[in-house]
Amino acid sequence: MRIALLGGTGDIGEGLALRWAYHTDHEVIVGSRDPEKARAKADEYETELSSRGRDVKVNGFTNEMAADRASVVVLAVPPYHVSDTIDAVSDSLEDGDILVTPATGIKRDDDGFHYHPPSAGSVTALVADAAPDGIPVVGAFHNLAAGRLADLDAELGIDTLLVADDPDAKETVRLLADGIDGLRPLDGGGLANAGEIEALTPLLINVATNNEGLNDLGVRFQ
């Protein structure tokens, strides 16, 4: 399967790109608004993987070209860029494609980090509203520590919660998540439940910030 990571030059994009390229045989495509930046990052990922004995090709393109080449498109961009990114790539999406969003709205003040959802209720709902008709949306990978994800020496042993209204799209993303060693996908229900899941992210950041040794905190449900 071809997976396009739009904004794949950023932290969460890097972690997912490296993990999928290292642990699976899926083809990883890095997208960016700047094609040179995308190609440079793709080369960096290839070099890292090669140093670990994985001789795989990672391609870099503009977001539009990356989306055109993939069937699963991950919006690895900040929440305030998701709508513009979807608008930019909408003509590149076709029936059978899936949009995946890991973004969550966060604001910071003197007390710490707080959940800051858009007027749609959650970033996942915002993506669903902006997605072209017929393109299913899956919320996933919200609560992952980007540094831990990108460190291929780190054992994950954590969960990710999936929300979607399309069961086939959710199952596809579940299989993709399950292919990453140490990452367990769990069903969080429909898109209406996204806000509860997204709100965990600032909580985890606050706990990690205030407790020594927990900077790469994740969630495991038992």
Tab-separated table of C-alpha atoms in Angstrom:
chain	number	residue	atom	x	y	z
A	1	MET	CA	0.000	0.000	0.000
A	2	ARG	CA	1.158	3.557	-0.680
A	3	ILE	CA	0.973	5.961	2.231
A	4	ALA	CA	1.407	9.705	1.703
A	5	LEU	CA	2.426	11.764	4.722
A	6	LEU	CA	1.464	15.352	3.974
A	7	GLY	CA	3.697	17.481	6.123
A	8	GLY	CA	5.885	14.409	6.392
A	9	THR	CA	8.914	16.564	7.137
A	10	GLY	CA	7.610	17.382	10.633
A	11	ASP	CA	7.860	15.450	13.895
A	12	ILE	CA	4.861	13.109	13.703
A	13	GLY	CA	5.379	12.687	9.952
A	14	GLU	CA	8.982	11.649	10.508
A	15	GLY	CA	8.046	9.104	13.147
A	16	LEU	CA	5.311	7.479	11.085
A	17	ALA	CA	7.435	7.500	7.917
A	18	LEU	CA	10.370	5.804	9.627
A	19	ARG	CA	8.247	3.258	11.457
A	20	TRP	CA	6.239	2.220	8.392
A	21	ALA	CA	9.335	2.061	6.202
A	22	TYR	CA	11.254	0.102	8.850
A	23	HIS	CA	8.598	-2.313	10.090
A	24	THR	CA	6.484	-2.880	6.957
A	25	ASP	CA	6.698	-3.192	3.203
A	26	HIS	CA	4.314	-0.313	2.537
A	27	GLU	CA	5.592	2.416	0.227
A	28	VAL	CA	6.103	5.700	2.076
A	29	ILE	CA	5.789	9.052	0.309
A	30	VAL	CA	6.772	12.319	1.992
A	31	GLY	CA	4.753	15.399	1.093
A	32	SER	CA	5.455	19.067	1.712
A	33	ARG	CA	4.453	22.429	0.310
A	34	ASP	CA	8.139	22.698	-0.667
A	35	PRO	CA	9.180	19.815	-2.967
A	36	GLU	CA	12.886	20.352	-2.279
A	37	LYS	CA	12.266	20.037	1.455
A	38	ALA	CA	10.251	16.866	0.863
A	39	ARG	CA	13.009	15.300	-1.227
A	40	ALA	CA	15.697	16.273	1.287
A	41	LYS	CA	13.751	14.727	4.147
A	42	ALA	CA	13.027	11.599	2.131
A	43	ASP	CA	16.765	11.230	1.538
A	44	GLU	CA	17.386	11.642	5.291
A	45	TYR	CA	14.891	8.901	6.061
A	46	GLU	CA	16.478	6.599	3.475
A	47	THR	CA	19.909	7.177	5.018
A	48	GLU	CA	18.628	6.376	8.510
A	49	LEU	CA	16.918	3.227	7.293
A	50	SER	CA	19.958	2.135	5.298
A	51	SER	CA	22.115	2.442	8.411
A	52	ARG	CA	19.787	-0.130	9.980
A	53	GLY	CA	19.903	-2.552	7.073
A	54	ARG	CA	16.668	-1.462	5.391
A	55	ASP	CA	17.275	-0.652	1.725
A	56	VAL	CA	13.982	1.019	0.836
A	57	LYS	CA	13.017	3.930	-1.371
A	58	VAL	CA	11.290	6.933	0.185
A	59	ASN	CA	10.074	9.539	-2.300
A	60	GLY	CA	9.402	13.213	-1.676
A	61	PHE	CA	6.913	15.384	-3.584
A	62	THR	CA	4.638	18.343	-3.148
A	63	ASN	CA	1.602	17.532	-1.029
A	64	GLU	CA	-0.586	17.449	-4.121
A	65	MET	CA	1.651	14.980	-5.966
A	66	ALA	CA	2.096	12.850	-2.861
A	67	ALA	CA	-1.676	12.592	-2.349
A	68	ASP	CA	-2.164	11.724	-6.011
A	69	ARG	CA	0.168	8.738	-5.667
A	70	ALA	CA	-1.283	7.226	-2.486
A	71	SER	CA	-4.446	5.529	-1.303
A	72	VAL	CA	-3.960	6.463	2.359
A	73	VAL	CA	-3.216	10.143	2.969
A	74	VAL	CA	-2.078	11.199	6.445
A	75	LEU	CA	-2.496	14.876	7.359
A	76	ALA	CA	0.691	15.184	9.415
A	77	VAL	CA	0.283	18.960	9.640
A	78	PRO	CA	-0.601	21.312	12.516
A	79	PRO	CA	-4.344	21.630	13.170
A	80	TYR	CA	-4.506	25.170	11.783
A	81	HIS	CA	-3.234	23.871	8.423
A	82	VAL	CA	-5.555	20.897	7.920
A	83	SER	CA	-8.310	22.718	6.018
A	84	ASP	CA	-5.906	24.495	3.681
A	85	THR	CA	-4.024	21.243	3.070
A	86	ILE	CA	-7.222	19.387	2.217
A	87	ASP	CA	-8.260	22.185	-0.151
A	88	ALA	CA	-4.861	21.969	-1.850
A	89	VAL	CA	-5.013	18.205	-2.421
A	90	SER	CA	-8.753	17.660	-2.930
A	91	ASP	CA	-8.380	17.255	-6.691
A	92	SER	CA	-5.742	14.574	-6.069
A	93	LEU	CA	-8.098	12.410	-3.999
A	94	GLU	CA	-10.331	9.788	-5.592
A	95	ASP	CA	-12.805	7.097	-4.607
A	96	GLY	CA	-11.170	4.510	-2.389
A	97	ASP	CA	-8.714	6.933	-0.800
A	98	ILE	CA	-8.666	7.487	2.969
A	99	LEU	CA	-7.769	10.624	4.909
A	100	VAL	CA	-6.109	10.107	8.295
A	101	THR	CA	-5.743	12.888	10.848
A	102	PRO	CA	-3.550	12.777	13.977
A	103	ALA	CA	-3.842	16.508	14.754
A	104	THR	CA	-5.235	17.903	17.983
A	105	GLY	CA	-5.936	21.482	19.017
A	106	ILE	CA	-3.760	22.667	21.895
A	107	LYS	CA	-3.153	26.012	23.540
A	108	ARG	CA	-0.616	26.888	26.212
A	109	ASP	CA	-0.670	29.297	29.117
A	110	ASP	CA	1.246	29.698	32.376
A	111	ASP	CA	-0.507	26.672	33.859
A	112	GLY	CA	0.366	24.304	31.039
A	113	PHE	CA	-1.214	22.840	27.921
A	114	HIS	CA	-4.973	22.682	27.345
A	115	TYR	CA	-7.278	21.162	24.771
A	116	HIS	CA	-8.405	23.825	22.320
A	117	PRO	CA	-10.855	22.336	19.813
A	118	PRO	CA	-12.093	24.217	16.759
A	119	SER	CA	-15.725	25.214	16.417
A	120	ALA	CA	-16.427	21.873	14.708
A	121	GLY	CA	-15.843	20.173	18.074
A	122	SER	CA	-12.608	18.386	17.218
A	123	VAL	CA	-9.898	18.587	14.591
A	124	THR	CA	-11.083	15.227	13.303
A	125	ALA	CA	-14.572	16.650	12.773
A	126	LEU	CA	-13.020	19.658	11.041
A	127	VAL	CA	-11.213	17.312	8.650
A	128	ALA	CA	-14.412	15.368	8.003
A	129	ASP	CA	-16.246	18.594	7.178
A	130	ALA	CA	-13.487	19.685	4.784
A	131	ALA	CA	-12.953	16.318	3.097
A	132	PRO	CA	-14.350	15.852	-0.420
A	133	ASP	CA	-17.596	13.895	-0.662
A	134	GLY	CA	-17.016	10.165	-0.567
A	135	ILE	CA	-13.567	10.348	1.051
A	136	PRO	CA	-13.708	8.684	4.489
A	137	VAL	CA	-11.816	10.156	7.430
A	138	VAL	CA	-10.105	8.237	10.213
A	139	GLY	CA	-8.736	9.868	13.350
A	140	ALA	CA	-5.612	8.047	14.565
A	141	PHE	CA	-2.122	8.493	16.052
A	142	HIS	CA	-3.208	11.459	18.199
A	143	ASN	CA	-1.485	10.658	21.463
A	144	LEU	CA	1.949	9.476	20.320
A	145	ALA	CA	5.178	11.096	21.492
A	146	ALA	CA	6.853	12.119	18.244
A	147	GLY	CA	10.378	11.714	19.586
A	148	ARG	CA	9.716	8.189	20.806
A	149	LEU	CA	8.048	7.284	17.528
A	150	ALA	CA	10.994	8.533	15.452
A	151	ASP	CA	13.577	6.736	17.599
A	152	LEU	CA	13.792	3.305	16.012
A	153	ASP	CA	15.756	2.053	19.016
A	154	ALA	CA	12.823	2.820	21.309
A	155	GLU	CA	10.323	0.075	22.033
A	156	LEU	CA	6.824	1.490	21.792
A	157	GLY	CA	4.496	-0.712	23.815
A	158	ILE	CA	1.700	1.845	23.488
A	159	ASP	CA	-1.801	2.147	22.075
A	160	THR	CA	-3.415	4.380	19.502
A	161	LEU	CA	-7.151	4.970	19.377
A	162	LEU	CA	-8.994	4.987	16.047
A	163	VAL	CA	-12.262	6.775	15.318
A	164	ALA	CA	-14.203	6.646	12.052
A	165	ASP	CA	-17.722	6.319	10.715
A	166	ASP	CA	-16.601	4.137	7.799
A	167	PRO	CA	-15.780	0.635	9.098
A	168	ASP	CA	-13.758	-0.369	6.032
A	169	ALA	CA	-11.561	2.727	6.251
A	170	LYS	CA	-11.079	2.164	9.980
A	171	GLU	CA	-10.047	-1.443	9.352
A	172	THR	CA	-7.503	-0.364	6.731
A	173	VAL	CA	-5.907	2.105	9.137
A	174	ARG	CA	-6.045	-0.457	11.946
A	175	LEU	CA	-3.997	-2.851	9.838
A	176	LEU	CA	-1.515	-0.098	8.984
A	177	ALA	CA	-1.113	0.812	12.659
A	178	ASP	CA	-0.838	-2.822	13.668
A	179	GLY	CA	2.076	-3.226	11.255
A	180	ILE	CA	4.208	-0.936	13.430
A	181	ASP	CA	5.951	-3.048	16.070
A	182	GLY	CA	4.801	-2.203	19.575
A	183	LEU	CA	1.846	-0.073	18.504
A	184	ARG	CA	-1.595	-1.496	19.317
A	185	PRO	CA	-4.596	0.056	17.552
A	186	LEU	CA	-7.852	0.141	19.523
A	187	ASP	CA	-11.329	1.041	18.290
A	188	GLY	CA	-12.513	4.311	19.820
A	189	GLY	CA	-15.874	4.333	18.059
A	190	GLY	CA	-17.235	6.902	15.623
A	191	LEU	CA	-15.965	10.329	14.650
A	192	ALA	CA	-18.165	11.910	17.330
A	193	ASN	CA	-15.770	10.481	19.935
A	194	ALA	CA	-12.703	12.235	18.534
A	195	GLY	CA	-12.767	15.118	21.014
A	196	GLU	CA	-12.293	12.819	24.012
A	197	ILE	CA	-9.290	11.200	22.339
A	198	GLU	CA	-7.704	14.432	21.146
A	199	ALA	CA	-8.030	15.884	24.654
A	200	LEU	CA	-5.662	13.219	25.983
A	201	THR	CA	-2.735	14.810	24.141
A	202	PRO	CA	-2.379	17.980	26.267
A	203	LEU	CA	-2.894	15.851	29.384
A	204	LEU	CA	0.034	13.639	28.401
A	205	ILE	CA	2.206	16.665	27.632
A	206	ASN	CA	1.445	18.143	31.066
A	207	VAL	CA	2.296	14.879	32.827
A	208	ALA	CA	5.497	14.517	30.785
A	209	THR	CA	6.496	18.110	31.519
A	210	ASN	CA	5.983	17.858	35.257
A	211	ASN	CA	7.469	14.420	35.914
A	212	GLU	CA	11.107	13.535	35.391
A	213	GLY	CA	11.779	10.653	33.025
A	214	LEU	CA	8.357	10.752	31.351
A	215	ASN	CA	9.232	12.954	28.373
A	216	ASP	CA	8.216	10.231	25.883
A	217	LEU	CA	4.981	9.310	27.599
A	218	GLY	CA	2.382	7.142	25.856
A	219	VAL	CA	-0.881	5.399	26.736
A	220	ARG	CA	-1.491	1.697	27.305
A	221	PHE	CA	-4.984	0.482	28.184
A	222	GLN	CA	-5.176	-2.616	30.381
